[in-house]
Coordinates of C-alpha atoms in Angstrom, one line a residue:
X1 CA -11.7 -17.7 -72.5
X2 CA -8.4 -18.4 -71.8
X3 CA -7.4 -21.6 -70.5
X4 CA -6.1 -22.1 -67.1
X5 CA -2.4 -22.3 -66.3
X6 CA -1.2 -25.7 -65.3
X7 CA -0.2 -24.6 -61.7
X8 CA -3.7 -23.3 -60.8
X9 CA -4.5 -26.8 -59.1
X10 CA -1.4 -27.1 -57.3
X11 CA -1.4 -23.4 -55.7
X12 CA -5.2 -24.3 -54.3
X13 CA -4.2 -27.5 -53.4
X14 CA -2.1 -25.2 -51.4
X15 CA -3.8 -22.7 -50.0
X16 CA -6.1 -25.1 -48.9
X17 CA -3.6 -27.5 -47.4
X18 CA -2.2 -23.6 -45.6
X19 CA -5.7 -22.5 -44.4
X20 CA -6.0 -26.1 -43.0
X21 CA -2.7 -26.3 -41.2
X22 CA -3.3 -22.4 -39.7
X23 CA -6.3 -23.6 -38.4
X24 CA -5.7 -26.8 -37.3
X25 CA -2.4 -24.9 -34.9
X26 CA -4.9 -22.5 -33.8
X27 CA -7.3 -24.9 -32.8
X28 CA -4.3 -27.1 -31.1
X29 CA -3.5 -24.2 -28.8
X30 CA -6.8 -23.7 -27.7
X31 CA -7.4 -27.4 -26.5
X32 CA -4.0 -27.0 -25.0
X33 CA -2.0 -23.8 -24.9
X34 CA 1.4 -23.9 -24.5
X35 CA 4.1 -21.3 -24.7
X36 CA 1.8 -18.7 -23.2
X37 CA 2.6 -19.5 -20.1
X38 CA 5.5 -18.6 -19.9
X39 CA 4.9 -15.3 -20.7
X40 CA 1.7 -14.7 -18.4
X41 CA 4.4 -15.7 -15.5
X42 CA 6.2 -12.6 -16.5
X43 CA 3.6 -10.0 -16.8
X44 CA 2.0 -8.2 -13.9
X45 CA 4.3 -8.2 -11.4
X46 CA 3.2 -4.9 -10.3
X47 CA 0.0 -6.6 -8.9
X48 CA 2.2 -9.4 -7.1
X49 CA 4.0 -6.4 -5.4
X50 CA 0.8 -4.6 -4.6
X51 CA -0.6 -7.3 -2.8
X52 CA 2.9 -8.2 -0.7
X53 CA 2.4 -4.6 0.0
X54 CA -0.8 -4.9 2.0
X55 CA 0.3 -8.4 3.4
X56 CA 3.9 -8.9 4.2
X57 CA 5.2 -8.0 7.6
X58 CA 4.3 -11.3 9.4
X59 CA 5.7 -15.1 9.7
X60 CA 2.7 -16.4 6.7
X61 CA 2.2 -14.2 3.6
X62 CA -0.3 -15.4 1.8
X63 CA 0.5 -13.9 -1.3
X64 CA -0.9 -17.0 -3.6
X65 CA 1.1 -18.1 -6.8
X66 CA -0.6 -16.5 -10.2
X67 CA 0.8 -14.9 -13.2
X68 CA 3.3 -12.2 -12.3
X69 CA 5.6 -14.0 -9.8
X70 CA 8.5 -14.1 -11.9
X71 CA 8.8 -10.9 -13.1
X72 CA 8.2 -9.9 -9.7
X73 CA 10.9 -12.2 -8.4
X74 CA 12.9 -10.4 -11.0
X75 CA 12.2 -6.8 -9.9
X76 CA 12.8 -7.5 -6.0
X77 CA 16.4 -9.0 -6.6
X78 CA 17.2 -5.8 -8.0
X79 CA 15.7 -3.5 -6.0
X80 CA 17.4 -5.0 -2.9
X81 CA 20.4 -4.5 -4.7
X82 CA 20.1 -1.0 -6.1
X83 CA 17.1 0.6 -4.4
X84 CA 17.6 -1.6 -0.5
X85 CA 14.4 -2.0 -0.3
X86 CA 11.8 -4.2 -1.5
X87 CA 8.5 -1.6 -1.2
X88 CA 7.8 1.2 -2.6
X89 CA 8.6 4.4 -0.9
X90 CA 5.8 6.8 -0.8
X91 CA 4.9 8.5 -3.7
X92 CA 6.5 12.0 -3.8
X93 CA 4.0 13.3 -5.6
X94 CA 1.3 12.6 -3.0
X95 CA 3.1 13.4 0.2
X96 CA 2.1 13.5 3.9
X97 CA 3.2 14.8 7.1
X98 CA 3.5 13.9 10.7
X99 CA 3.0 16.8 13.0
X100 CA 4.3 16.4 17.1
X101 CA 2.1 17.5 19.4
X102 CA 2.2 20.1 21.1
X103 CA 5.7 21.0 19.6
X104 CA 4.5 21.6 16.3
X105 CA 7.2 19.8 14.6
X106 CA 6.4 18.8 11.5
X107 CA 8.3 15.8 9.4
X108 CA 7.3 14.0 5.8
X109 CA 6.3 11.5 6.2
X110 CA 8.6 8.9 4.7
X111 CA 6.3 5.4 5.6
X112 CA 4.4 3.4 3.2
X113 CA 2.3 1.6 5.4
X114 CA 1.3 5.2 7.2
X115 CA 1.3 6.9 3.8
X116 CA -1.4 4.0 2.7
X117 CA -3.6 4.1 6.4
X118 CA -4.2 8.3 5.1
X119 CA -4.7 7.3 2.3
X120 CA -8.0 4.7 2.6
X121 CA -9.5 6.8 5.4
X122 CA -12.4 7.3 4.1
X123 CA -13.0 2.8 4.2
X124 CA -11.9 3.0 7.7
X125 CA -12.8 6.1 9.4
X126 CA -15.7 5.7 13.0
X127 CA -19.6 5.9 11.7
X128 CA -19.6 8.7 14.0
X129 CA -16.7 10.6 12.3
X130 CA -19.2 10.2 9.1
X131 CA -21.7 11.5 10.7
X132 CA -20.0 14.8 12.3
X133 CA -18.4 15.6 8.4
X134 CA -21.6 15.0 6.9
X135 CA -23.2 18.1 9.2
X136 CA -20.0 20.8 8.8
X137 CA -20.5 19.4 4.8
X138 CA -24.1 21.0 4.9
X139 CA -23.4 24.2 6.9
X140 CA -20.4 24.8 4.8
X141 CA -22.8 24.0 1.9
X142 CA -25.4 26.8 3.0
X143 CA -22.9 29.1 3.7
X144 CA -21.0 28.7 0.2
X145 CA -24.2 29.5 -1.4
X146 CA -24.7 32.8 0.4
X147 CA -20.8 34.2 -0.2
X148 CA -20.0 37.0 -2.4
X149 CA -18.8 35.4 -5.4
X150 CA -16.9 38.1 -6.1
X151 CA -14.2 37.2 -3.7
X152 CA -11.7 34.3 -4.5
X153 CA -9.5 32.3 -2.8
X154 CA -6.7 34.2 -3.6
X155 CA -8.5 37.9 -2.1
X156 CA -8.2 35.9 1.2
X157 CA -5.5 36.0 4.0
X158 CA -4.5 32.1 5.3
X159 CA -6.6 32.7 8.4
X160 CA -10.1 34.1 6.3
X161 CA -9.4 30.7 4.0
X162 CA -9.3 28.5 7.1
X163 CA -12.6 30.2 8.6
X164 CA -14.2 29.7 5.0
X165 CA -13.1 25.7 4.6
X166 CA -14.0 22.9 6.7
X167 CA -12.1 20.2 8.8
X168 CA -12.5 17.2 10.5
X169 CA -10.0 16.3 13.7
X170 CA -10.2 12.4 14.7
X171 CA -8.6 11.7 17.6
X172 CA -7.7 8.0 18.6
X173 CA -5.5 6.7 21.1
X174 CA -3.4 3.5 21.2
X175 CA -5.2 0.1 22.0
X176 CA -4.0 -1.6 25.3
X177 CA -5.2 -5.0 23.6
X178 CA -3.4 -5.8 21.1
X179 CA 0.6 -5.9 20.4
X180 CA 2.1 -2.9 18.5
X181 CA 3.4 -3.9 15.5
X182 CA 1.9 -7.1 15.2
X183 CA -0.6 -7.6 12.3
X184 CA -4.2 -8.2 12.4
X185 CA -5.2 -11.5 10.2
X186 CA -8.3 -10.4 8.6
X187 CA -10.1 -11.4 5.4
X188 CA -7.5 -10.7 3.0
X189 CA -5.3 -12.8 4.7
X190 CA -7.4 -15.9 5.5
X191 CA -8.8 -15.2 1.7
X192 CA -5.2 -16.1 0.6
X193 CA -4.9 -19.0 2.2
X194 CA -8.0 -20.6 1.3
X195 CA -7.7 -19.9 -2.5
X196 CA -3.9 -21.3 -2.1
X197 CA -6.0 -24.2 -1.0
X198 CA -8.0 -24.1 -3.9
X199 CA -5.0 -23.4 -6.3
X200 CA -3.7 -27.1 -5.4
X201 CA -7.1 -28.7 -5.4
X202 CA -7.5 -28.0 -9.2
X203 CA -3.8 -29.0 -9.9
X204 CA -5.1 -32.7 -8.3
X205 CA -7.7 -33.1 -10.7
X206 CA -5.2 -33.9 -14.1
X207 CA -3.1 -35.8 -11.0
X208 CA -6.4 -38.5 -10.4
X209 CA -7.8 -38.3 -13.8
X210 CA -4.8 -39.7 -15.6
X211 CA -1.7 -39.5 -13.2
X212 CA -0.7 -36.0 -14.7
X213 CA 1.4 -35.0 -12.1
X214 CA 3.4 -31.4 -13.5
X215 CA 0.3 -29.0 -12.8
X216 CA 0.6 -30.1 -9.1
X217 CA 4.0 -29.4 -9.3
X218 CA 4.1 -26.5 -10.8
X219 CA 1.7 -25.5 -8.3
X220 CA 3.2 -26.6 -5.4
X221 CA 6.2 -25.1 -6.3
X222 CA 4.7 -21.9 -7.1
X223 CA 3.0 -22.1 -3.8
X224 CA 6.1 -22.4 -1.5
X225 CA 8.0 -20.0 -3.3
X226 CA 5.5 -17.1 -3.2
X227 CA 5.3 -17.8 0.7
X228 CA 8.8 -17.7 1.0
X229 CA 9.2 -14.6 -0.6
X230 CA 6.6 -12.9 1.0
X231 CA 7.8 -13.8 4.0
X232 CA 11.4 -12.1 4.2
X233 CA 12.4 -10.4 7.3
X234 CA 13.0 -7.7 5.4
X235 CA 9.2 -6.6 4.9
X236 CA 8.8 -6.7 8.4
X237 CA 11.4 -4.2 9.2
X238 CA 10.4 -1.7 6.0
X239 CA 7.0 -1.1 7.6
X240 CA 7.3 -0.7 11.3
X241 CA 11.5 -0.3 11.6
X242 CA 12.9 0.3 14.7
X243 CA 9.9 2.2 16.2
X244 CA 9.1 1.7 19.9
X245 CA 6.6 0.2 21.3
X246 CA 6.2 2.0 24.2
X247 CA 5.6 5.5 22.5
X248 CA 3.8 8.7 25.1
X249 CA 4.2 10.9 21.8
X250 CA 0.8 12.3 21.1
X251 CA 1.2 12.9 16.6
X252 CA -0.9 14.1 14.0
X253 CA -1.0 12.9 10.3
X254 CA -2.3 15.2 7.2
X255 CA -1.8 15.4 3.6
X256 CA -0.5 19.3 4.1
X257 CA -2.9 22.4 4.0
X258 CA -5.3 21.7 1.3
X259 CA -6.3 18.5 3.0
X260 CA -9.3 19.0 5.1
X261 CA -9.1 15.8 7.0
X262 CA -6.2 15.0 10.2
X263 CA -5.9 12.1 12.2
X264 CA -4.7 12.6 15.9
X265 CA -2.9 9.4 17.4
X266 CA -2.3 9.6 20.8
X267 CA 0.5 6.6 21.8
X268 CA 0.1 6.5 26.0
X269 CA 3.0 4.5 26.5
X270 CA 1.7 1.4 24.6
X271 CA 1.6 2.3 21.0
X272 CA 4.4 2.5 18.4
X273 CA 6.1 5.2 18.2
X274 CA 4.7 6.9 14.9
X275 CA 7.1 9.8 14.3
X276 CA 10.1 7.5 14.3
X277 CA 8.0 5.5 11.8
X278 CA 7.3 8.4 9.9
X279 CA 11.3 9.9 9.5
X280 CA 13.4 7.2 9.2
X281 CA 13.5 3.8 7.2
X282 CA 14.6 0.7 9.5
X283 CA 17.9 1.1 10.9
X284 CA 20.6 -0.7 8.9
X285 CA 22.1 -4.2 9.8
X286 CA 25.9 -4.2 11.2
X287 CA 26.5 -7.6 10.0
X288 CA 28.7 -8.0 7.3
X289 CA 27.9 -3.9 6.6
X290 CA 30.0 -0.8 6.9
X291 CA 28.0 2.6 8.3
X292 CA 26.9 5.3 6.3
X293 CA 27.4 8.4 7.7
X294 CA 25.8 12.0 6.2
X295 CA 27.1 15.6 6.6
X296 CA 27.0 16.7 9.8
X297 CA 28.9 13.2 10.9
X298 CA 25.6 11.5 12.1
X299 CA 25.0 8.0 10.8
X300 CA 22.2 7.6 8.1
X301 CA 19.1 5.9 8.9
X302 CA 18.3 4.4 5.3
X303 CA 16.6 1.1 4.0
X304 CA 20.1 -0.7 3.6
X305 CA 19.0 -4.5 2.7
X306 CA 20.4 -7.4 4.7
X307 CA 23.1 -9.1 3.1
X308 CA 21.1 -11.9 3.5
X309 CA 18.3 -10.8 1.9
X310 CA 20.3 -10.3 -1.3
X311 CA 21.2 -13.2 -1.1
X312 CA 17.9 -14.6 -0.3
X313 CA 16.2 -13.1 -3.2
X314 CA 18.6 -14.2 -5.7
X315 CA 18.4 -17.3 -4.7
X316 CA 15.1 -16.9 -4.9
X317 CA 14.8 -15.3 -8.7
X318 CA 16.9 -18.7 -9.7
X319 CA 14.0 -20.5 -8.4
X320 CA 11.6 -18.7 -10.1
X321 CA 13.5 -18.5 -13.5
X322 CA 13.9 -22.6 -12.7
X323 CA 9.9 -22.9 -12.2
X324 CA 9.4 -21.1 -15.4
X325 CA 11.8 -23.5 -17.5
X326 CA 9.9 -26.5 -16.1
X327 CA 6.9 -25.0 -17.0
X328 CA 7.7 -25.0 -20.9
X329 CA 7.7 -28.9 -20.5
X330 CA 4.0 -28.7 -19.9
X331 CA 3.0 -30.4 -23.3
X332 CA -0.6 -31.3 -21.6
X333 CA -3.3 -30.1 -19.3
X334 CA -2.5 -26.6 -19.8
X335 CA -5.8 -25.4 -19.6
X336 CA -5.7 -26.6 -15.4
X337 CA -2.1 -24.4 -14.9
X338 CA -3.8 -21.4 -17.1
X339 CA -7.0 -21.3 -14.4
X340 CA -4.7 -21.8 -11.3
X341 CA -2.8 -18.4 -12.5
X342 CA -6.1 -16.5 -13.4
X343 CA -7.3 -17.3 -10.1
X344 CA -4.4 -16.1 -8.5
X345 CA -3.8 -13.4 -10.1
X346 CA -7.7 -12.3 -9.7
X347 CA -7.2 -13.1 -5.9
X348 CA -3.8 -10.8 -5.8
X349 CA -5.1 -8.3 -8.1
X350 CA -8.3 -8.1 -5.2
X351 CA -5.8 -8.2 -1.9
X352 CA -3.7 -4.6 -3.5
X353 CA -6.5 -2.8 -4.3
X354 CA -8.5 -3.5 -0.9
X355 CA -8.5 -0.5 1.3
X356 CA -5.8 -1.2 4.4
X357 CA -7.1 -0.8 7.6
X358 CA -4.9 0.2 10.9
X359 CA -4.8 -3.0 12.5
X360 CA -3.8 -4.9 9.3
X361 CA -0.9 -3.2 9.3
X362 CA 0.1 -3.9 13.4
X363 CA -1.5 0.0 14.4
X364 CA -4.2 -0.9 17.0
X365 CA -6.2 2.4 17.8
X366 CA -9.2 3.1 19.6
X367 CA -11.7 6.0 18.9
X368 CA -12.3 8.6 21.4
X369 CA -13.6 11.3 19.8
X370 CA -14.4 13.7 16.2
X371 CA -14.3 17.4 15.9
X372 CA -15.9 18.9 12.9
X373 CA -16.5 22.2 11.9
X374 CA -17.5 24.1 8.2
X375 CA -15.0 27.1 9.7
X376 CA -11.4 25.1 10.0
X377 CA -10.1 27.9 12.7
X378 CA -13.1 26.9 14.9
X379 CA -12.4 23.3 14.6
X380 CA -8.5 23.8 16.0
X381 CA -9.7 26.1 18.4
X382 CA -12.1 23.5 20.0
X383 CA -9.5 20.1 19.3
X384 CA -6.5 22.6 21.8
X385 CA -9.3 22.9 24.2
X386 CA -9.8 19.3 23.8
X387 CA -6.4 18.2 23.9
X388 CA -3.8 21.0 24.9
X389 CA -1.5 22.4 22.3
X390 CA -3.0 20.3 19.3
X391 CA -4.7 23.3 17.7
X392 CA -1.7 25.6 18.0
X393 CA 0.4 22.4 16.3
X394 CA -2.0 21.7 13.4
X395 CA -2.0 25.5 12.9
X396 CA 1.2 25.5 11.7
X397 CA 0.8 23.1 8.8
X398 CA -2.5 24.5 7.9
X399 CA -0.6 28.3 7.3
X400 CA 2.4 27.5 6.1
X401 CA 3.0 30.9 4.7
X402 CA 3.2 32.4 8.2
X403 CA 6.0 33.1 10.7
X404 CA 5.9 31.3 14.3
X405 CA 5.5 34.8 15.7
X406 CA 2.6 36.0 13.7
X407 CA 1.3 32.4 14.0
X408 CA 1.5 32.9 18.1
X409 CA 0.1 36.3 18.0
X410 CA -2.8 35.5 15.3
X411 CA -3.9 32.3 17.6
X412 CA -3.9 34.4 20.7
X413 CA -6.2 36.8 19.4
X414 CA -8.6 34.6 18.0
X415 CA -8.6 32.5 21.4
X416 CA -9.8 35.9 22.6
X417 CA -12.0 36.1 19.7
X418 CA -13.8 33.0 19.7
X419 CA -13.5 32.6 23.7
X420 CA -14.3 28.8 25.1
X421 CA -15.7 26.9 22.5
X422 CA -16.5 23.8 24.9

């Protein structure tokens, strides 16, 4: 056997002294990470935005600090510079429509915070309206089950596909006790506020245990700047504009013909006015700004950021790029900053994907009534009996293959048809 070579000690000596070390750093940066939070700062900004999304528009945002903020901060700078804007627009893939009653005038619907109210229905809508789909669900049911399958969809004219599909008509009017365009505080909100409350509570702990005062800085730092963010002016004006709040217009909103479910919003002179809401972005500021003006001469109505909030959200990023610096100083108690982000960013991760209700986002409605029907025709023959005009509106966007005349003359023969249906 041949003898070993004279290095053999030395290179396990180390490997051993390697594996050591490796483990030894590993087992450092679990007792007390450092340099990771940095980076979970950075990440998941999305979330951050998702949850100004549902609760910015008043004088508090409760938008607790977490991972995220500061590429958030990051994202908003630019976007008010690029985009104007610091929400999202509706998603153009998904879109909506707002339908004036009884003109029939139909508009896309261009507003996020009406875009998202159609969109969570379902979390929202009246017991009753439940109730009412729930029966047109089984005739439609029983009736599917006894059609010729040989005929499809496409065998059908628009009129035979609406009396073959069903649709429910909610109609709600404006509430006369609460302000349009004014918020409603509900759980999401107060949630933020306590768990901002908790957030600082565990950044105290390090502070009495051993005078450790940088996690309640960071914190409290952190706190006040995602507050003051989510409290720009700016939000305010994205969601609700210039609308009136005085509004008679009676509107209806729908995803468009394959969408079996309308909401009619009657405004009565104390509601916001929904169609301005739903075709124009806030007007833009004068100050310090130029006009726009399109093609016909007519100034633009577009999301044109205040100069001021540039300015504020740059100053803003600074801070946030600032907070982030400090927080590479943190050489101990890691582990309390770590949970405070977790927490927040569970907590903000929770508030975006909530379903929004109406009066969280300042539209205060009261029910008065459902119209549901397994045949769509019969349903907006019964909701213009109802309410004069609305069926012949809606009729438009649910056959939008047809002409206005041969719309006219098709409803006026199947008023004759059907004959009262109340």
């Amino acid at each position: 056997m041949a003898p070993l070579s004279p290095l053999a000690p030395l290179a396990a000596r180390s490997f051993a002294s390697g594996a050591a070390a490796a483990a030894e750093r590993i087992q450092s940066q679990w007792i007390n990470p450092t340099g990771v939070l940095q980076i979970l700062l950075i990440v998941a900004g999305d979330v951050v935005g998702g949850a100004l999304e549902q609760l910015s528009g008043g004088h508090i945002t409760p938008v607790v600090f977490s991972f995220g903020w500061v590429g958030y901060a990051q994202q908003a700078f630019v976007s008010a510079i690029s985009l104007h804007r610091l929400l999202k627009p509706p998603n153009a893939n998904d879109p909506s429509y707002m339908i004036s009653v009884p003109s029939g005038r139909i508009v896309t619907n261009r507003s996020c915070i009406l875009n998202r109210i159609l969109r969570d229905y379902d979390a929202w809508k009246p017991q009753e309206v439940h109730e009412e789909e729930h029966k047109a669900y089984i005739k439609y049911r029983r009736r599917e089950a006894s059609r010729d399958k040989r005929i499809t969809e496409q065998d059908l004219s628009s009129f035979e596909a609406l009396e073959s599909t069903p649709l429910t008509i909610t109609v709600f009017s404006a509430s006369p006790n609460k302000e349009p365009g004014v918020r409603y505080r509900d759980k999401l909100w107060y949630s933020g506020m306590l768990i901002a409350i908790i957030q600082l509570g565990i950044a105290c702990v390090p502070f009495a245990l051993g005078g450790d005062w940088g996690p309640l800085y960071l914190t409290s730092v952190g706190t006040i700047l995602a507050f003051a963010t989510g409290s720009l002016p700016q939000f305010g004006k994205e969601k609700w504009g210039e609308a009136k709040r005085t509004s008679h217009r009676t509107v209806a909103l729908t995803k468009g013909h394959h969408h079996r479910e309308c909401i009619v919003i009657h405004g009565l002179g104390i509601g916001l006015d929904l169609e301005d809401l739903a075709m124009a972005d806030w007007k833009k500021h004068n100050l310090l700004s130029g006009k726009k003006f399109g093609k016909k001469g007519k100034p633009k109505k577009q999301a044109t950021a205040w100069p001021y909030t540039r300015m504020c959200t740059g100053i803003l990023s600074i801070c946030w790029i600032v907070l982030l610096i400090s927080a590479s100083g943190i050489r101990a108690n890691s582990w309390y900053l770590v949970g405070i982000g977790a927490l927040g960013l569970v907590q903000n991760a929770w508030v975006a994907a909530s379903p929004t209700t109406p009066e969280s986002q300042g539209l205060h409605l009261d029910f008065q009534g459902v119209t549901a029907s397994d045949n769509a025709l019969k349903a907006l023959l019964i909701a213009d009996q109802k309410f004069g005009g609305l069926g012949l509106a809606l009729l438009k966007i649910y056959c939008p293959d047809l002409e206005q005349q041969e719309i006219l003359s098709e409803w006026h023969y199947l008023q004759e048809e059907y004959g009262p249906m109340i």
